[in-house]
Coordinates of C-alpha atoms in Angstrom, one line a residue:
M1453 CA -31.9 -16.9 35.7
T1454 CA -32.3 -19.6 38.5
S1455 CA -30.6 -20.7 41.7
K1456 CA -30.0 -24.4 42.3
F1457 CA -29.5 -25.9 45.7
P1458 CA -28.8 -29.6 46.7
N1459 CA -31.3 -29.9 49.5
S1460 CA -33.8 -28.0 51.7
H1461 CA -31.5 -28.0 54.8
L1462 CA -28.9 -26.1 52.9
L1463 CA -31.5 -23.7 51.6
S1464 CA -32.8 -22.8 55.0
T1465 CA -29.3 -22.4 56.4
L1466 CA -28.4 -20.1 53.6
K1467 CA -31.5 -18.0 54.2
S1468 CA -30.7 -17.7 57.9
L1469 CA -27.2 -16.6 57.1
L1470 CA -28.4 -14.1 54.5
Q1471 CA -30.6 -12.5 57.2
I1472 CA -27.6 -12.3 59.5
G1473 CA -25.5 -10.8 56.7
Q1474 CA -28.1 -8.1 56.2
Q1475 CA -27.8 -7.2 59.9
G1476 CA -24.1 -6.5 59.4
S1477 CA -22.6 -9.9 60.4
T1478 CA -21.0 -10.6 57.1
K1479 CA -18.1 -12.7 58.3
A1480 CA -20.3 -15.8 59.0
L1481 CA -21.8 -15.6 55.5
V1482 CA -18.4 -15.4 53.9
W1483 CA -17.0 -18.4 55.8
F1484 CA -20.2 -20.3 54.9
L1485 CA -19.7 -19.7 51.2
V1486 CA -16.0 -20.7 51.4
A1487 CA -16.9 -23.9 53.2
Q1488 CA -19.4 -24.8 50.6
S1489 CA -17.1 -24.1 47.7
G1490 CA -16.4 -27.8 47.2
S1491 CA -20.1 -28.8 47.3
S1492 CA -22.7 -28.8 44.5
L1493 CA -23.9 -25.3 45.4
I1494 CA -24.3 -23.2 42.2
V1495 CA -25.4 -19.6 42.5
S1496 CA -26.4 -18.0 39.2
G1497 CA -27.3 -14.4 39.9
C1498 CA -31.0 -14.2 40.8
S1499 CA -32.5 -11.2 42.5
A1500 CA -32.1 -12.5 46.1
T1501 CA -28.5 -13.4 45.5
N1502 CA -27.8 -10.0 44.0
S1503 CA -29.2 -8.4 47.0
A1504 CA -26.9 -10.3 49.3
N1505 CA -24.0 -9.6 47.1
S1506 CA -24.6 -5.9 47.4
T1507 CA -23.8 -6.3 51.1
V1508 CA -21.2 -9.0 50.9
K1509 CA -18.5 -8.5 48.3
S1510 CA -15.9 -11.3 48.1
V1511 CA -12.3 -10.0 47.6
S1512 CA -11.9 -12.7 44.9
D1513 CA -14.7 -11.1 42.9
H1514 CA -12.6 -7.9 42.6
Q1515 CA -9.4 -9.8 41.8
G1516 CA -11.2 -11.9 39.2
S1517 CA -12.6 -8.8 37.5
S1518 CA -9.1 -7.3 37.2
T1519 CA -7.6 -10.5 35.9
A1520 CA -10.4 -10.8 33.3
Q1521 CA -9.8 -7.3 32.1
S1522 CA -6.0 -7.7 31.8
S1523 CA -6.4 -11.0 29.9
V1524 CA -8.7 -9.5 27.2
P1525 CA -6.6 -9.5 24.0
Q1526 CA -6.0 -6.2 22.3
K1527 CA -7.8 -5.7 19.0
Q1528 CA -5.6 -6.6 16.0
T1529 CA -4.7 -3.8 13.6
V1530 CA -5.0 -4.7 10.0
V1531 CA -3.0 -2.8 7.3
R1532 CA -4.0 -3.4 3.7
I1533 CA -1.4 -2.8 1.0
G1534 CA -2.1 -2.4 -2.7
Y1535 CA 0.9 -3.5 -4.7
I1536 CA 2.2 -3.6 -8.3
R1537 CA 3.7 -6.7 -9.8
G1538 CA 7.5 -6.7 -9.4
S1539 CA 7.5 -3.8 -6.9
L1540 CA 9.3 -3.5 -3.6
S1541 CA 6.1 -4.4 -1.9
A1542 CA 5.7 -7.5 -4.0
I1543 CA 9.2 -8.7 -3.1
T1544 CA 8.6 -7.9 0.6
K1545 CA 5.4 -9.9 0.4
E1546 CA 7.4 -12.8 -1.0
R1547 CA 10.0 -12.6 1.8
G1548 CA 7.3 -12.4 4.5
T1549 CA 9.2 -9.7 6.3
L1550 CA 6.2 -7.6 7.3
E1551 CA 4.4 -10.6 8.7
R1552 CA 7.3 -11.7 10.7
E1553 CA 8.1 -8.3 12.2
L1554 CA 4.6 -7.1 12.7
A1555 CA 2.9 -10.2 14.2
P1556 CA 4.5 -9.7 17.6
K1557 CA 3.1 -6.2 17.6
N1558 CA -0.5 -7.5 16.9
I1559 CA -0.5 -6.0 13.4
K1560 CA -1.7 -8.0 10.4
V1561 CA -0.9 -7.3 6.8
E1562 CA -3.4 -7.9 4.0
W1563 CA -2.2 -7.7 0.4
V1564 CA -4.5 -6.2 -2.3
G1565 CA -3.4 -7.0 -5.8
T1566 CA -1.4 -7.6 -7.9
F1567 CA -1.8 -4.7 -10.3
P1568 CA 0.1 -3.7 -13.5
S1569 CA 0.4 0.0 -12.6
F1570 CA -0.3 2.6 -9.9
A1571 CA -3.7 3.8 -11.2
P1572 CA -5.6 0.7 -10.2
V1573 CA -3.8 0.7 -6.8
L1574 CA -5.0 4.3 -6.3
E1575 CA -8.5 3.1 -7.2
T1576 CA -8.4 0.6 -4.3
I1577 CA -7.3 3.4 -2.0
N1578 CA -10.0 5.6 -3.1
A1579 CA -12.6 2.8 -2.7
K1580 CA -11.3 2.2 0.9
S1581 CA -10.3 -1.4 0.0
S1582 CA -6.6 -0.7 0.7
D1583 CA -4.8 1.7 3.0
L1584 CA -1.6 2.4 1.1
G1585 CA 0.4 1.7 -2.1
A1586 CA 3.2 3.0 -4.2
G1587 CA 3.7 3.9 -7.8
G1588 CA 4.4 6.6 -10.4
D1589 CA 4.3 10.3 -9.3
I1590 CA 2.2 11.5 -12.2
A1591 CA -0.5 9.0 -11.5
G1592 CA -0.4 10.0 -7.8
L1593 CA -0.7 13.7 -8.6
S1594 CA -3.5 13.0 -11.0
A1595 CA -5.4 11.1 -8.3
L1596 CA -4.9 14.0 -5.9
S1597 CA -6.2 16.4 -8.5
G1598 CA -9.2 14.1 -8.8
G1599 CA -10.0 14.4 -5.1
I1600 CA -8.6 11.1 -3.7
N1601 CA -8.5 11.4 0.1
A1602 CA -4.9 10.4 0.4
C1603 CA -1.5 11.9 1.3
I1604 CA 2.1 11.3 0.3
I1605 CA 4.1 9.7 3.0
A1606 CA 7.4 8.8 1.3
Y1607 CA 9.1 8.6 -2.1
R1608 CA 11.4 6.4 -4.2
P1609 CA 14.4 7.8 -6.1
A1610 CA 13.7 9.0 -9.7
N1611 CA 13.7 6.7 -12.7
R1612 CA 16.3 7.9 -15.2
N1613 CA 17.0 5.1 -17.6
S1614 CA 14.0 2.8 -17.4
E1615 CA 11.5 4.7 -19.5
G1616 CA 11.4 4.9 -23.3
I1617 CA 9.3 5.0 -26.5
V1618 CA 9.5 1.7 -28.4
V1619 CA 8.7 1.0 -32.1
H1620 CA 8.7 -2.1 -34.2
A1621 CA 12.0 -3.2 -35.8
D1622 CA 10.8 -2.4 -39.3
S1623 CA 9.2 0.9 -38.3
P1624 CA 10.1 4.0 -40.4
I1625 CA 10.2 6.0 -37.1
R1626 CA 13.9 6.6 -36.4
K1627 CA 13.9 9.8 -34.3
F1628 CA 11.5 11.6 -32.0
D1629 CA 10.3 14.0 -34.7
D1630 CA 9.1 11.1 -36.8
L1631 CA 6.2 10.6 -34.3
I1632 CA 4.4 13.5 -35.9
G1633 CA 1.1 12.2 -37.4
K1634 CA 1.6 8.8 -35.6
K1635 CA -0.3 7.0 -32.8
V1636 CA 1.4 6.5 -29.5
I1637 CA 0.1 4.4 -26.6
V1638 CA 0.3 6.1 -23.2
N1639 CA -1.3 5.5 -19.8
R1640 CA -3.8 8.3 -19.2
G1641 CA -2.7 10.7 -16.5
G1642 CA 0.5 8.7 -15.8
I1643 CA 4.2 8.9 -16.4
S1644 CA 4.2 7.9 -20.0
E1645 CA 1.7 10.5 -21.0
H1646 CA 3.8 13.0 -19.1
L1647 CA 6.9 11.8 -20.8
L1648 CA 5.5 12.2 -24.3
L1649 CA 4.0 15.6 -23.7
K1650 CA 7.1 16.9 -22.0
L1651 CA 9.3 15.9 -25.0
L1652 CA 6.8 17.3 -27.5
E1653 CA 7.0 20.6 -25.6
K1654 CA 10.8 20.6 -25.6
E1655 CA 10.9 20.0 -29.3
N1656 CA 8.2 22.7 -29.9
I1657 CA 5.9 20.2 -31.5
P1658 CA 2.2 20.9 -30.8
K1659 CA 0.7 18.1 -28.8
D1660 CA -2.2 17.6 -31.2
K1661 CA 0.3 16.6 -33.9
V1662 CA 0.8 13.2 -32.2
S1663 CA -2.3 11.0 -31.4
R1664 CA -2.4 9.6 -27.8
V1665 CA -4.0 6.2 -27.4
Y1666 CA -4.9 5.5 -23.8
M1667 CA -4.2 2.0 -22.5
K1668 CA -3.0 0.3 -19.4
P1669 CA 0.4 -1.4 -19.8
D1670 CA -1.0 -5.0 -19.7
E1671 CA -3.5 -4.1 -22.4
A1672 CA -1.0 -2.1 -24.5
L1673 CA 1.5 -4.8 -25.2
P1674 CA -0.8 -7.0 -27.4
A1675 CA -2.2 -3.9 -29.1
W1676 CA 1.3 -2.6 -30.0
A1677 CA 2.5 -6.0 -31.0
S1678 CA -0.3 -6.3 -33.5
H1679 CA 0.7 -3.1 -35.2
H1680 CA -2.5 -1.3 -34.3
V1681 CA -0.5 1.6 -33.1
D1682 CA 2.9 3.1 -34.2
A1683 CA 4.7 3.5 -30.9
W1684 CA 4.4 2.9 -27.2
A1685 CA 5.7 5.1 -24.4
V1686 CA 6.3 3.0 -21.3
W1687 CA 8.7 1.9 -18.7
D1688 CA 10.6 -1.3 -17.7
P1689 CA 9.9 -4.2 -17.5
W1690 CA 7.5 -3.4 -20.4
V1691 CA 10.3 -1.8 -22.5
A1692 CA 12.5 -4.9 -21.9
S1693 CA 9.6 -7.3 -22.7
A1694 CA 9.0 -5.5 -26.1
E1695 CA 12.6 -5.5 -26.9
I1696 CA 13.3 -9.1 -26.2
K1697 CA 10.0 -10.7 -27.2
Y1698 CA 9.1 -8.6 -30.2
N1699 CA 12.5 -7.3 -31.2
A1700 CA 11.4 -3.7 -30.5
R1701 CA 13.8 -0.8 -30.5
Q1702 CA 13.8 2.4 -28.6
I1703 CA 13.9 5.7 -30.4
P1704 CA 16.5 8.3 -29.1
L1705 CA 14.8 10.8 -26.8
P1706 CA 15.8 14.5 -26.9
A1707 CA 15.9 14.6 -23.0
Q1708 CA 15.3 12.6 -19.9
V1709 CA 12.1 13.1 -17.9
P1710 CA 12.8 11.4 -14.6
H1711 CA 9.9 10.4 -12.4
Y1712 CA 9.7 9.5 -8.7
S1713 CA 7.6 6.8 -7.2
L1714 CA 5.3 7.9 -4.4
Y1715 CA 4.1 6.1 -1.3
M1716 CA 0.5 7.2 -0.7
V1717 CA -1.8 6.5 2.2
D1718 CA -5.5 6.9 2.8
R1719 CA -5.9 9.8 5.2
D1720 CA -8.7 8.1 7.2
A1721 CA -6.6 4.9 7.6
L1722 CA -3.6 7.0 8.7
K1723 CA -5.7 8.7 11.3
D1724 CA -7.1 5.4 12.6
K1725 CA -3.9 3.3 12.6
S1726 CA -1.1 5.8 12.3
E1727 CA 1.4 3.8 14.3
A1728 CA 0.8 0.5 12.4
I1729 CA 1.1 2.2 9.0
R1730 CA 4.3 4.0 10.0
E1731 CA 5.7 0.6 11.1
V1732 CA 4.9 -0.7 7.7
I1733 CA 6.7 2.2 5.9
A1734 CA 9.8 1.8 8.2
I1735 CA 10.1 -1.9 7.4
L1736 CA 9.7 -1.3 3.7
A1737 CA 12.5 1.2 3.9
K1738 CA 14.7 -1.4 5.5
E1739 CA 13.8 -3.9 2.8
G1740 CA 14.8 -1.5 0.1
E1741 CA 18.2 -1.0 1.7
W1742 CA 18.7 -4.7 2.0
L1743 CA 17.7 -5.3 -1.6
N1744 CA 20.1 -2.6 -2.8
K1745 CA 22.9 -4.3 -0.9
H1746 CA 22.0 -7.8 -2.3
P1747 CA 21.4 -7.3 -6.1
Q1748 CA 21.6 -11.0 -7.0
E1749 CA 19.0 -12.0 -4.4
N1750 CA 17.0 -8.9 -5.5
Q1751 CA 17.0 -10.1 -9.1
K1752 CA 16.0 -13.6 -8.2
L1753 CA 13.1 -12.4 -6.1
Y1754 CA 12.0 -10.0 -8.8
Q1755 CA 11.9 -12.7 -11.3
K1756 CA 9.9 -14.9 -9.0
V1757 CA 7.3 -12.3 -8.2
S1758 CA 7.0 -10.9 -11.7
G1759 CA 7.0 -14.2 -13.5
L1760 CA 9.0 -12.6 -16.3
P1761 CA 11.6 -14.5 -18.4
P1762 CA 15.2 -14.3 -17.0
E1763 CA 16.5 -12.3 -20.0
V1764 CA 13.8 -9.7 -19.5
V1765 CA 14.6 -9.5 -15.8
K1766 CA 18.3 -9.2 -16.6
R1767 CA 17.8 -6.3 -19.0
T1768 CA 15.4 -4.6 -16.6
F1769 CA 17.9 -4.7 -13.8
E1770 CA 20.6 -3.2 -16.1
R1771 CA 18.5 0.0 -16.1
R1772 CA 16.7 -0.4 -12.9
P1773 CA 17.1 2.5 -10.4
I1774 CA 18.0 1.9 -6.8
D1775 CA 15.1 1.1 -4.5
G1776 CA 14.2 3.2 -1.5
V1777 CA 11.5 4.5 0.8
L1778 CA 12.7 7.9 1.7
P1779 CA 11.2 10.9 3.6
L1780 CA 10.1 13.8 1.5
E1781 CA 12.8 16.5 1.1
P1782 CA 12.6 20.0 -0.3
K1783 CA 14.0 19.3 -3.7
V1784 CA 11.6 16.4 -4.2
I1785 CA 8.7 18.5 -3.1
A1786 CA 9.7 21.2 -5.5
D1787 CA 10.1 18.7 -8.4
L1788 CA 6.6 17.3 -7.6
Q1789 CA 5.1 20.8 -7.5
S1790 CA 6.6 21.6 -10.9
A1791 CA 5.1 18.4 -12.3
A1792 CA 1.8 19.1 -10.7
D1793 CA 1.7 22.6 -12.1
W1794 CA 2.7 21.3 -15.6
I1795 CA 0.0 18.6 -15.9
Y1796 CA -2.6 21.2 -14.8
K1797 CA -1.5 23.7 -17.4
Q1798 CA -1.5 21.0 -20.0
G1799 CA -5.1 20.1 -19.2
I1800 CA -4.1 16.6 -18.2
V1801 CA -5.9 17.3 -14.8
Q1802 CA -8.7 19.7 -14.0
K1803 CA -7.5 20.9 -10.6
R1804 CA -4.1 22.2 -9.5
V1805 CA -2.5 20.2 -6.7
E1806 CA -0.7 22.0 -3.8
V1807 CA 1.9 19.4 -3.0
R1808 CA 2.7 20.6 0.5
D1809 CA -1.0 20.2 1.4
A1810 CA -0.8 16.7 0.1
L1811 CA 2.0 15.6 2.4
C1812 CA 1.0 13.3 5.3
P1813 CA 1.3 14.8 8.7
S1814 CA 4.5 13.9 10.5
S1815 CA 2.7 12.5 13.5

């Protein structure tokens, strides 16, 4: 680094004053520097200057340092959300609520998706490319069994009317028992496989009497429509799409098998940005409440983000459960544990999940 002075007279004067400053008469040096503040004197931190500054410290230097530190912007926190088409998260994204409410708190939201089901969202969480997401409880429990480093932070009320098993209009299958010897599409380790196996158990039908064909919902619709399989266990809006587009019919089920939706968070992300993630969950909860109170706006937004025909959306909403982002309560935890134990005993997963150990810490 270099020091630049306008003329030799100024240089010699400064050297003299530096000598005076080193002998303890600092006031003269300070006033000299103040007087020269409007001149072309530029001091850029060479060794001689640093030596002088060790003796003579301007008050403004200290004040400037404090001001610089206070003006440094805080690092922005980024929360990445994996989301399913037509979900509460997708509608919240469309409304821009998270962005509006979190920007003043220096929190940025990044959206990862959109996906047809929870399984690929969980894959993004496992790959550390998203921090949280929501979807079916069986898929979430299966992922926990598989070792995903995630925890359950909240849940959505159970589906009771939006799941079914559809067949073609001309299918000979009329009742559940008619599925024996047939092929049924299910999502592996998800709610539709759980639905089918639970009903087979209830009816005392060995599970190997019905062939399970594993497909994701977006892949399953064309396969089912082309008659490559006999039936399809699935949920809305896929049930409604098959009914309206392909004149499908649902077979009567011997019982309901309700499923919750789970909000799951990567544990490392929760540890690193707990406050920001909990802010996101709180805002999603408020969004769910708002949508429940405004069903017409909810339906319009759902149609926009899903891209589904109005008649499919209308039928979906006739069976759609209320939305919500709720804290885990004892009954829900017990229901989830029962489901976790069952899928383990059935061999759907290879490791038993202790649900209480899978809950996110409260703080």
